[in-house]
mmCIF file of N, CA and C in Angstrom:
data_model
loop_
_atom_site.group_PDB
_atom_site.id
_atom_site.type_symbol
_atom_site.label_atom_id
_atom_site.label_comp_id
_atom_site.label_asym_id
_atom_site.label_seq_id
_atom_site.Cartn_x
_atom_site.Cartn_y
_atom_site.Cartn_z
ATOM 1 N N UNK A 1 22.916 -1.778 37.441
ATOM 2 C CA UNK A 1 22.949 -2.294 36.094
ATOM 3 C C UNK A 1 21.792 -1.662 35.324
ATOM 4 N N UNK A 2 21.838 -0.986 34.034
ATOM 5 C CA UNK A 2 21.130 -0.524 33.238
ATOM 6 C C UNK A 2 20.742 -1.977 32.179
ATOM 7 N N UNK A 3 19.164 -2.298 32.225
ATOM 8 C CA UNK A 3 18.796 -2.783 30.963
ATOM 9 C C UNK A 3 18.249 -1.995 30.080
ATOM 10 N N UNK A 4 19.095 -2.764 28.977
ATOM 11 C CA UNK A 4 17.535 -2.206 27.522
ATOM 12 C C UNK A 4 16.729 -3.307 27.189
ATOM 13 N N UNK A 5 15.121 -2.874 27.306
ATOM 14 C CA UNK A 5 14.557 -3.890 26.600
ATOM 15 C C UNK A 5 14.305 -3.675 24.986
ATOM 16 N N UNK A 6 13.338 -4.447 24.261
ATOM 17 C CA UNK A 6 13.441 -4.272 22.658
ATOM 18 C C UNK A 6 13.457 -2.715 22.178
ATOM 19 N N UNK A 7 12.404 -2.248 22.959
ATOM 20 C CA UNK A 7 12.220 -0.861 22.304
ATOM 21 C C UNK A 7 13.313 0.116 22.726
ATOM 22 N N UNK A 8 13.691 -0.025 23.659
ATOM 23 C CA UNK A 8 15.423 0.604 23.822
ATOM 24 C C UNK A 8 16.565 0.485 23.292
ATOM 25 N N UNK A 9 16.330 -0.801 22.616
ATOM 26 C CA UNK A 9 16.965 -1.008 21.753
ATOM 27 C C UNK A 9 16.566 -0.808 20.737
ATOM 28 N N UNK A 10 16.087 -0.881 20.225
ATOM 29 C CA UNK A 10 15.741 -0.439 19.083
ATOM 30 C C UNK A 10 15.757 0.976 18.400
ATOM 31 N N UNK A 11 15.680 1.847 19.561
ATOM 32 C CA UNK A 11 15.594 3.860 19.519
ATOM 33 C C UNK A 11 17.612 3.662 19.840
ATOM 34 N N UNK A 12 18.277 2.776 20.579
ATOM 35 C CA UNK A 12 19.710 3.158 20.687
ATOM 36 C C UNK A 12 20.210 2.864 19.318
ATOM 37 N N UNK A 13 19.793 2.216 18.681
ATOM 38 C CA UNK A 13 20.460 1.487 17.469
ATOM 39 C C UNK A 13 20.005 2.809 16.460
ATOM 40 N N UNK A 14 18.738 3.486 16.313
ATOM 41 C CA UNK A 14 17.912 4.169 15.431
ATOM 42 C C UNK A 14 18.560 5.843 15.546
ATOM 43 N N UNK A 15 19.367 5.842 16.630
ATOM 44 C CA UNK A 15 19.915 7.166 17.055
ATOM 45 C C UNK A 15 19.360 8.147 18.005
ATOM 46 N N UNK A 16 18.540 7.165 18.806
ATOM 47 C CA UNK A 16 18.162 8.161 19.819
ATOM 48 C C UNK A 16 18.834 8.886 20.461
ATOM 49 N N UNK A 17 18.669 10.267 20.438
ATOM 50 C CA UNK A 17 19.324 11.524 20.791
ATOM 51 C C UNK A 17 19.941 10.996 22.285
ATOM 52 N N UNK A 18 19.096 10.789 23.242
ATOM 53 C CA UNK A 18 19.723 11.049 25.043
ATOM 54 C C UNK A 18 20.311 9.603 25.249
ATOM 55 N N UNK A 19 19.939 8.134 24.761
ATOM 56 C CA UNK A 19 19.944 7.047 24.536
ATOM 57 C C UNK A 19 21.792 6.891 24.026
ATOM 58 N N UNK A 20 21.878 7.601 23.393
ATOM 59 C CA UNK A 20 23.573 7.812 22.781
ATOM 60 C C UNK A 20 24.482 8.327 23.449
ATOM 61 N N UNK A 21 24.037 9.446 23.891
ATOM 62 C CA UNK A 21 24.786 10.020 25.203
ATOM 63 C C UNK A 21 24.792 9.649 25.993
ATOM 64 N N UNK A 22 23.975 8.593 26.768
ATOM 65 C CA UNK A 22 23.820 7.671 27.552
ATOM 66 C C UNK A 22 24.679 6.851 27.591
ATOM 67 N N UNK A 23 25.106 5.946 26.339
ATOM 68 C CA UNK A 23 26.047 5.057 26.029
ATOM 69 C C UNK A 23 27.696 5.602 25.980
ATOM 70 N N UNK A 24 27.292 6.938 25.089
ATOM 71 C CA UNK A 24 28.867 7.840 25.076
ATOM 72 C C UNK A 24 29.419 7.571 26.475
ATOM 73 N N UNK A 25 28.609 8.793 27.570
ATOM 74 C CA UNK A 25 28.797 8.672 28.670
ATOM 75 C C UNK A 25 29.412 7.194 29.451
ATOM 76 N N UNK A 26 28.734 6.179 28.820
ATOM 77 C CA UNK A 26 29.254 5.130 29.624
ATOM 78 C C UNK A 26 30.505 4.623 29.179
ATOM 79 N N UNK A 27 30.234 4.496 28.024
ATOM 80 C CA UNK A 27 31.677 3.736 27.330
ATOM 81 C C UNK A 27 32.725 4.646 28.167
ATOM 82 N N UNK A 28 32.965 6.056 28.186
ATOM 83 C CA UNK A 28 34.191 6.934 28.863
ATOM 84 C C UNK A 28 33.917 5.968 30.402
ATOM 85 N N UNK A 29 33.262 5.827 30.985
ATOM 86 C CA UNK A 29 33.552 5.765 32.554
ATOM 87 C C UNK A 29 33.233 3.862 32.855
ATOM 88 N N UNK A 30 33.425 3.193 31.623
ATOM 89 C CA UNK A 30 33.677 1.950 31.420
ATOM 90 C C UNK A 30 32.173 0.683 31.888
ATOM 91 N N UNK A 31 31.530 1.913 31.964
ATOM 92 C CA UNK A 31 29.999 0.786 32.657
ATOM 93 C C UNK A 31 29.895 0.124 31.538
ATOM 94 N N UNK A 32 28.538 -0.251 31.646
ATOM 95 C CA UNK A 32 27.893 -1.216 30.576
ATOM 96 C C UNK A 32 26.442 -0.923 30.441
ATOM 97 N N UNK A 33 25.768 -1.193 29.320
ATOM 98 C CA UNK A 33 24.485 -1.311 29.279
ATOM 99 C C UNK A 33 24.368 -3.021 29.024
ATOM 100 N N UNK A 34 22.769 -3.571 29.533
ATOM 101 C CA UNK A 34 22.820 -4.855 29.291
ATOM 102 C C UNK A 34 21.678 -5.017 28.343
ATOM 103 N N UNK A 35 22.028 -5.243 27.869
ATOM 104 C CA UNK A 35 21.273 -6.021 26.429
ATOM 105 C C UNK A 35 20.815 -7.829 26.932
ATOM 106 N N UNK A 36 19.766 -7.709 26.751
ATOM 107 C CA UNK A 36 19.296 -9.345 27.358
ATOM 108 C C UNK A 36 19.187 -10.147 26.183
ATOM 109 N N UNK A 37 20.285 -11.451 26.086
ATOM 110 C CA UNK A 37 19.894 -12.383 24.550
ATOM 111 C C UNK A 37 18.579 -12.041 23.865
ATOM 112 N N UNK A 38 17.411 -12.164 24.319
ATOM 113 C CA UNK A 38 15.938 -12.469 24.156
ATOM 114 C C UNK A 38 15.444 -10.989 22.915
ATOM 115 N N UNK A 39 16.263 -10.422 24.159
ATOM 116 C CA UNK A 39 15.671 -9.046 23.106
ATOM 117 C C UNK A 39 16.749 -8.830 21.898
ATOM 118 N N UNK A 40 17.576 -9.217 21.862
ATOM 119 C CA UNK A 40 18.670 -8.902 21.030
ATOM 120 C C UNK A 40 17.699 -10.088 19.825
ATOM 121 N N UNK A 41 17.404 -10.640 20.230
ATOM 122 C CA UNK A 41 16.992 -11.706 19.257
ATOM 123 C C UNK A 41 15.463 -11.656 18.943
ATOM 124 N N UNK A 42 14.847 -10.725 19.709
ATOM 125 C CA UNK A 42 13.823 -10.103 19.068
ATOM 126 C C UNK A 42 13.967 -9.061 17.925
ATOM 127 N N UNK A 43 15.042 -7.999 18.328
ATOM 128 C CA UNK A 43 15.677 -6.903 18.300
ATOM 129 C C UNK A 43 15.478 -7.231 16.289
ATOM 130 N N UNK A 44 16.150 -8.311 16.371
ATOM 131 C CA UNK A 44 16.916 -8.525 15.006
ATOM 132 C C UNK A 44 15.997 -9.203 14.155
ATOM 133 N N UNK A 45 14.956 -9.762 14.564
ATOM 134 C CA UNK A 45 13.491 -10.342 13.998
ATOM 135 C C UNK A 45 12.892 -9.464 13.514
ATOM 136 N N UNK A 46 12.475 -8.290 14.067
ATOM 137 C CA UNK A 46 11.886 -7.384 14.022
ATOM 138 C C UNK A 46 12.779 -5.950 12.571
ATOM 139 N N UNK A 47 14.001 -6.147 12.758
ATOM 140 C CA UNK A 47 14.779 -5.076 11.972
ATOM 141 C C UNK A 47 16.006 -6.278 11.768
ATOM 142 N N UNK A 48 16.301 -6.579 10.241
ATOM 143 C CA UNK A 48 17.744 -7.320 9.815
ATOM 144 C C UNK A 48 18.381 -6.217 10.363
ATOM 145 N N UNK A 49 19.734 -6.451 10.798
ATOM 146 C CA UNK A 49 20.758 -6.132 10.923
ATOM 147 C C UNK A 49 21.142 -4.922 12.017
ATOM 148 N N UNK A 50 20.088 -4.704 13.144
ATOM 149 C CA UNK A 50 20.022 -3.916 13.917
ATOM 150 C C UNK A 50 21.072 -4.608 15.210
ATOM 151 N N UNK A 51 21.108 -5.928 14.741
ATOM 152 C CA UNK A 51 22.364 -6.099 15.921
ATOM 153 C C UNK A 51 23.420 -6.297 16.201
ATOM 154 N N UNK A 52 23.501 -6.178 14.660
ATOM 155 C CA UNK A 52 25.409 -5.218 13.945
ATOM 156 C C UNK A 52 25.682 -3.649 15.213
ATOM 157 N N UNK A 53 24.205 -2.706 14.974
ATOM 158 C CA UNK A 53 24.656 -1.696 14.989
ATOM 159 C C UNK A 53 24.065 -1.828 16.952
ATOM 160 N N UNK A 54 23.591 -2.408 17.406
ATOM 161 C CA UNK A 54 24.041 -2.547 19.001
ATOM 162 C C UNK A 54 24.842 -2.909 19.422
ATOM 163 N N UNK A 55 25.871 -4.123 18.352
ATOM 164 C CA UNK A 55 26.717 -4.339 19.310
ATOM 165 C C UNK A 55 28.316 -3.875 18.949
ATOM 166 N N UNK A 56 27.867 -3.106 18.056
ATOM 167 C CA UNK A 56 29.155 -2.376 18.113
ATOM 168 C C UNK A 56 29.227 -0.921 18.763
ATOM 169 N N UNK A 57 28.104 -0.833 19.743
ATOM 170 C CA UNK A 57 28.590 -0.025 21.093
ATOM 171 C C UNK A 57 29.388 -0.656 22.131
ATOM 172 N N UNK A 58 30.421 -0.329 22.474
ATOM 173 C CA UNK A 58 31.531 -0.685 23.467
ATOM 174 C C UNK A 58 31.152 -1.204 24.758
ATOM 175 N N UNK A 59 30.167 0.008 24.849
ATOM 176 C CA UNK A 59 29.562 -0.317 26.574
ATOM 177 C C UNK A 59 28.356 -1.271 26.799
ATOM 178 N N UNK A 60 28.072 -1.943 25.518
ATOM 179 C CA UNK A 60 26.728 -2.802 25.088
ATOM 180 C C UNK A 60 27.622 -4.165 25.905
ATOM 181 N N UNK A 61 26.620 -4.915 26.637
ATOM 182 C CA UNK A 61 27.075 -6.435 27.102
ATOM 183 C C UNK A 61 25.678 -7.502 26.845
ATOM 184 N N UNK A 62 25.976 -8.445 26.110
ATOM 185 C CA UNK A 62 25.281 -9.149 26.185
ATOM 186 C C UNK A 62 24.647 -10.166 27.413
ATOM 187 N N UNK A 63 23.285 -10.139 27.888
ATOM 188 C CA UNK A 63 23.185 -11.295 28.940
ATOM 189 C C UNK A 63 22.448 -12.097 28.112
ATOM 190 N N UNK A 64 23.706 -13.669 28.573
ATOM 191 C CA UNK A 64 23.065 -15.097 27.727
ATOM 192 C C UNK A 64 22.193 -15.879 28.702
ATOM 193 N N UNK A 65 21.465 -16.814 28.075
ATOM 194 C CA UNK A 65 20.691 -17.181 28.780
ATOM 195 C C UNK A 65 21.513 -18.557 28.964
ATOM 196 N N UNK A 66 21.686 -18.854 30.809
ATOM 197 C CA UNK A 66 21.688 -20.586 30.913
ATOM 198 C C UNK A 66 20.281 -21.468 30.970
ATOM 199 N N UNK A 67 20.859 -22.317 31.810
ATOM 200 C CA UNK A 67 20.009 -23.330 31.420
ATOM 201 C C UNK A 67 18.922 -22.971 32.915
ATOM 202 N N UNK A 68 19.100 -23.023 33.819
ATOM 203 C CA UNK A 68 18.525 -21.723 34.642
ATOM 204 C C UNK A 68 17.777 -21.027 34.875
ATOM 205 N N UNK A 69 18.424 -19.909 33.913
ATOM 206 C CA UNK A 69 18.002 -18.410 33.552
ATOM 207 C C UNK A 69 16.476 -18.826 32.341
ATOM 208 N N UNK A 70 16.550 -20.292 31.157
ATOM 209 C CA UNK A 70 15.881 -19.994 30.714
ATOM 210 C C UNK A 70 14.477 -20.838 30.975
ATOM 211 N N UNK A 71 14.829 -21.651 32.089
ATOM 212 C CA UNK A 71 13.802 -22.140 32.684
ATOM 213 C C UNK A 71 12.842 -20.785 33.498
ATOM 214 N N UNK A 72 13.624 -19.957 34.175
ATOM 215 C CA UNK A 72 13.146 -19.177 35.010
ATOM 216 C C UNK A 72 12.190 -18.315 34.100
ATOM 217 N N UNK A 73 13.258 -17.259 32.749
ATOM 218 C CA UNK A 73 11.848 -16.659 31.792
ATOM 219 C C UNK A 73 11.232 -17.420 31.427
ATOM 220 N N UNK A 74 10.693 -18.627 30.957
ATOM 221 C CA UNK A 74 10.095 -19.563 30.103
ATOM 222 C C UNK A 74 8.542 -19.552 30.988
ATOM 223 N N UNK A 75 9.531 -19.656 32.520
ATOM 224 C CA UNK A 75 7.829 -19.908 33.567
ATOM 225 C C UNK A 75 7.332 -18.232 33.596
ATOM 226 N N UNK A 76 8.405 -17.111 33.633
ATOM 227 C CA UNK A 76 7.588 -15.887 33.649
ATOM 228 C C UNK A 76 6.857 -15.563 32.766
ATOM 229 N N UNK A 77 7.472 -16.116 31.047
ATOM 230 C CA UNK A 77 6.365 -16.361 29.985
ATOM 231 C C UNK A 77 4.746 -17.030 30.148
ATOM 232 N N UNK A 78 5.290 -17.968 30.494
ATOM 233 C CA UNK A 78 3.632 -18.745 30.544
ATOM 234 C C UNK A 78 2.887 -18.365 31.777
ATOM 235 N N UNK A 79 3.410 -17.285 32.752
ATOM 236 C CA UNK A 79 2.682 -16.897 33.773
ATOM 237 C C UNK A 79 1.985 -15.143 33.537
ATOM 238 N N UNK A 80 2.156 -14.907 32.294
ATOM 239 C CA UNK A 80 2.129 -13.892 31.735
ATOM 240 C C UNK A 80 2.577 -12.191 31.663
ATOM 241 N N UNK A 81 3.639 -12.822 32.243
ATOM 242 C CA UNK A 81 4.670 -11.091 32.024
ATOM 243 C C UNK A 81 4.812 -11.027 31.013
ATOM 244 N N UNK A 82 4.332 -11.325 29.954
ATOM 245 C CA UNK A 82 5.027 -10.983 28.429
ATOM 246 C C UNK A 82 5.645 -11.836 27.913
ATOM 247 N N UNK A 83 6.285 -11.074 26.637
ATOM 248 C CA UNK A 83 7.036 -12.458 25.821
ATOM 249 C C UNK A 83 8.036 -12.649 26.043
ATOM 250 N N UNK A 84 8.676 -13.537 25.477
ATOM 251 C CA UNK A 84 10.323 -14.065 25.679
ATOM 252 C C UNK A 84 11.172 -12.571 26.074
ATOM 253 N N UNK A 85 11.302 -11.360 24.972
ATOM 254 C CA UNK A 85 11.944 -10.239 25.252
ATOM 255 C C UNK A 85 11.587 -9.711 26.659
ATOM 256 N N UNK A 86 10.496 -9.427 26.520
ATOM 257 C CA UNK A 86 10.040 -8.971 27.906
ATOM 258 C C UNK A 86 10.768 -9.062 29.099
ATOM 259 N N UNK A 87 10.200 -10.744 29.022
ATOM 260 C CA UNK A 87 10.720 -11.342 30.434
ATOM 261 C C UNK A 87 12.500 -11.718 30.410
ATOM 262 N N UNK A 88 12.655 -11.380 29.668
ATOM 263 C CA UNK A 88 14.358 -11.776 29.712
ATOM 264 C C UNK A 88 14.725 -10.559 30.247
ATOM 265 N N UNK A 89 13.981 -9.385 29.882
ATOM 266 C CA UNK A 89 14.772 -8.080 30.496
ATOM 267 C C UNK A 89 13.918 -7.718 32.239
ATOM 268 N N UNK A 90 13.332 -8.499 32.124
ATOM 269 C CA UNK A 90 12.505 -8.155 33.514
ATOM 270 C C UNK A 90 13.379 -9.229 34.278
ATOM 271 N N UNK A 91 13.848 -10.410 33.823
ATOM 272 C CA UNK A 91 14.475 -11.378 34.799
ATOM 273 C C UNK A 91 15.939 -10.894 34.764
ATOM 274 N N UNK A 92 16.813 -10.005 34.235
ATOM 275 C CA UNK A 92 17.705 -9.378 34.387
ATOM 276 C C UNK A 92 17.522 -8.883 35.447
ATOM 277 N N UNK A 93 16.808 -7.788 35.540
ATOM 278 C CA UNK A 93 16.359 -6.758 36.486
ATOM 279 C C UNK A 93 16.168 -7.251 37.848
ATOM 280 N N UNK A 94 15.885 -8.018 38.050
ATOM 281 C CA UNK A 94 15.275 -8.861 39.597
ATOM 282 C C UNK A 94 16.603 -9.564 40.179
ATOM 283 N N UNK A 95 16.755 -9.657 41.491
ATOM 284 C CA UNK A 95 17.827 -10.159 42.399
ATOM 285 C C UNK A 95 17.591 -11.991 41.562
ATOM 286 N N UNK A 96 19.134 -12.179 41.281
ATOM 287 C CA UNK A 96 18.727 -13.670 41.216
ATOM 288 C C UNK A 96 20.464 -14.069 40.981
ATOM 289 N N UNK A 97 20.683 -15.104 41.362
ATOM 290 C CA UNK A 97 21.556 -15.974 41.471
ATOM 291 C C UNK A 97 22.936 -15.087 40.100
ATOM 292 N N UNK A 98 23.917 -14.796 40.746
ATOM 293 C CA UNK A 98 24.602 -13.768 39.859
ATOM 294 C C UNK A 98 24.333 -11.856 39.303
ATOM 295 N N UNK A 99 23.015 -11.974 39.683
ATOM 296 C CA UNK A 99 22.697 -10.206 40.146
ATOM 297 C C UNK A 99 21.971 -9.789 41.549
ATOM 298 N N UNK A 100 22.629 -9.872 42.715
ATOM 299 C CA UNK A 100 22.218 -9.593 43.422
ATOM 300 C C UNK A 100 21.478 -8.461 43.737
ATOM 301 N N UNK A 101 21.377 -7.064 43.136
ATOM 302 C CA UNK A 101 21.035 -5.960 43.257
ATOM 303 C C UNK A 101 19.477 -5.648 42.499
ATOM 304 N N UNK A 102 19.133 -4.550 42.661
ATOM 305 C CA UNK A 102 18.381 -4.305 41.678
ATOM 306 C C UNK A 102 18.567 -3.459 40.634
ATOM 307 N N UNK A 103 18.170 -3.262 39.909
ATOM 308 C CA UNK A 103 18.549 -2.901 37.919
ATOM 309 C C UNK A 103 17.182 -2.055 37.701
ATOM 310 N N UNK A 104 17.632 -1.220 36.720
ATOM 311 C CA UNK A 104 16.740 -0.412 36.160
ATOM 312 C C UNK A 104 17.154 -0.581 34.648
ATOM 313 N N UNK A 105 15.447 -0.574 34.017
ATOM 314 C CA UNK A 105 15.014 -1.114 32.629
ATOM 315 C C UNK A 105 14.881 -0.050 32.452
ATOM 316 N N UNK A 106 15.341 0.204 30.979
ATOM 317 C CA UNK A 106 14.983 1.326 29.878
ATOM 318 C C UNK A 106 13.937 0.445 29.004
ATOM 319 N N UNK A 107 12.786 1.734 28.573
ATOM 320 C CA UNK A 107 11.923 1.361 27.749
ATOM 321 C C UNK A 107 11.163 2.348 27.600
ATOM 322 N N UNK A 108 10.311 2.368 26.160
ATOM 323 C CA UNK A 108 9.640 3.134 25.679
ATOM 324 C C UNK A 108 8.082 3.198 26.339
ATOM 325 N N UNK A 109 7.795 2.520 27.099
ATOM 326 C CA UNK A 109 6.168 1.613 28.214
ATOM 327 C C UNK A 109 6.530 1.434 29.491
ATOM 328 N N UNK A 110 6.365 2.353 30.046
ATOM 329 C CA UNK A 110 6.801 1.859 31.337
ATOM 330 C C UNK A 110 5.512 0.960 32.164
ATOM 331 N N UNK A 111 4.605 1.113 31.541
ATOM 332 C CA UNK A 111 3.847 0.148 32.078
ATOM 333 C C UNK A 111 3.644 -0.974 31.459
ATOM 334 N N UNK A 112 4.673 -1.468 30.317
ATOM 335 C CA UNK A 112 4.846 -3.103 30.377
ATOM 336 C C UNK A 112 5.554 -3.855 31.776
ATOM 337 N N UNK A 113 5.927 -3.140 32.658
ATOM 338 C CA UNK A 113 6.283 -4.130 33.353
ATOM 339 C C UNK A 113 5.556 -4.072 34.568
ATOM 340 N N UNK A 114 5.681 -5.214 35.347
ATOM 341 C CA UNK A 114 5.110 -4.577 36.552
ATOM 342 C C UNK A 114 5.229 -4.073 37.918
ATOM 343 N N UNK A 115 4.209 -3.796 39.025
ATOM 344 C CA UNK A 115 5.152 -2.541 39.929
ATOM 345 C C UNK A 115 5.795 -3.481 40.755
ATOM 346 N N UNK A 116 6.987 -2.132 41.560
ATOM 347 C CA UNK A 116 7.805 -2.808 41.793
ATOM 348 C C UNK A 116 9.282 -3.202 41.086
ATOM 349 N N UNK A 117 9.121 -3.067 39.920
ATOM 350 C CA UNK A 117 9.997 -2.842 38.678
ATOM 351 C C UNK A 117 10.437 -1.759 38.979
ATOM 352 N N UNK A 118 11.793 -1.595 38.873
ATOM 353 C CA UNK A 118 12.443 0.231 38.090
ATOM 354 C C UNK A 118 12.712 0.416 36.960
ATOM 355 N N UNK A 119 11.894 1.296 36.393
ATOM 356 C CA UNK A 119 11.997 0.995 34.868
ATOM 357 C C UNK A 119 11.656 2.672 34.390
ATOM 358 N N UNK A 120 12.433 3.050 33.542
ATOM 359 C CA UNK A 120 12.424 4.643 33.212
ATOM 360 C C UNK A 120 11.805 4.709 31.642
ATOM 361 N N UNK A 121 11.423 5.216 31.317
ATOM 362 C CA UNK A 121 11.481 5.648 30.086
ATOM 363 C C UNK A 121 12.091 6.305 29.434
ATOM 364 N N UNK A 122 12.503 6.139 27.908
ATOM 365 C CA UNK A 122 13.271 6.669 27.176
ATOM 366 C C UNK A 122 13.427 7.894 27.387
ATOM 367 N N UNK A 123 11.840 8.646 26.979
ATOM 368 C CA UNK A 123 12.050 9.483 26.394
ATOM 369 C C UNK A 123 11.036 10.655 27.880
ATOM 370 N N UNK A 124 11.410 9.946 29.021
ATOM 371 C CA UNK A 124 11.181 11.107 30.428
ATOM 372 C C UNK A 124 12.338 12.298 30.261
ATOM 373 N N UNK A 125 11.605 13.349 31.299
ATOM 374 C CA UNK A 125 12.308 14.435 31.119
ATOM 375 C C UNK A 125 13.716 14.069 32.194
ATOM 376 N N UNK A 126 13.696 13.095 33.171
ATOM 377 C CA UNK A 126 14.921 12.951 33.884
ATOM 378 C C UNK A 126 15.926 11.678 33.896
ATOM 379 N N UNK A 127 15.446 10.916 32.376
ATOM 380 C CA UNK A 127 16.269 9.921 31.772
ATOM 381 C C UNK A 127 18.226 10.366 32.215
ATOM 382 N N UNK A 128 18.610 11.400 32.086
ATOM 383 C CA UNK A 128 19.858 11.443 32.233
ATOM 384 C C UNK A 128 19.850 12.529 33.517
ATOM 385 N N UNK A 129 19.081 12.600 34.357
ATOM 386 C CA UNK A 129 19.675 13.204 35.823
ATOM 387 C C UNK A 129 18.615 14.337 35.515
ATOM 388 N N UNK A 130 18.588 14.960 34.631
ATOM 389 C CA UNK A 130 18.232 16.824 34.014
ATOM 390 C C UNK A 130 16.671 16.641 34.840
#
């Protein structure tokens, strides 16, 4: 599973060059990118109407938060991984009850998260394989 956190979102929505082809690519071979509520709702705090233009990528899926899920970021918040966005895309990423696997985060910082994380950056030279 591919996440985007805010700033990935934010460069997919803005037209990031490899970020698009990324998505092209997926929409043809039917994956998904995951978009985490938190950031989508940062996403759109930060820029009106930027989440018109995320979610009318095909291969864009929203993850909602239960009741759960938002106990679980709420404690990674106050334990200080970051903010609500953050940790919504970092608690995507981690084995938990409905994602068994592990996930790799797109982002512009790869050292917002911490190790142990798989997390690429946008704008690395081997973002798409190359």
């Amino acid at each position: 599973m591919i996440i985007l956190d805010t700033s990935a979102a934010a460069s997919l929505a803005a037209g990031h060059k490899t970020l698009n082809v990324l998505a092209a690519n997926m929409t043809d071979t039917g994956d998904q990118l995951v978009l985490p509520a938190l950031v989508l709702m940062q996403a759109e705090a930060d820029e009106a109407g930027i989440s018109r233009r995320l979610l009318g990528f095909p291969c864009v899926t929203v993850d909602a938060l239960d009741t759960v899920d938002a106990v679980s970021v709420g404690t990674m918040v106050r334990d200080g991984y970051g903010g609500p966005d953050t940790c919504h895309a970092l608690y995507c990423a981690l084995p938990h009850t409905g994602a068994p696997g592990m996930s790799i985060i797109l982002t512009d910082d790869e050292t917002r998260y911490p190790p142990g994380t798989v997390v690429i950056g946008i704008d690395s030279p081997g973002m798409l394989g190359f």
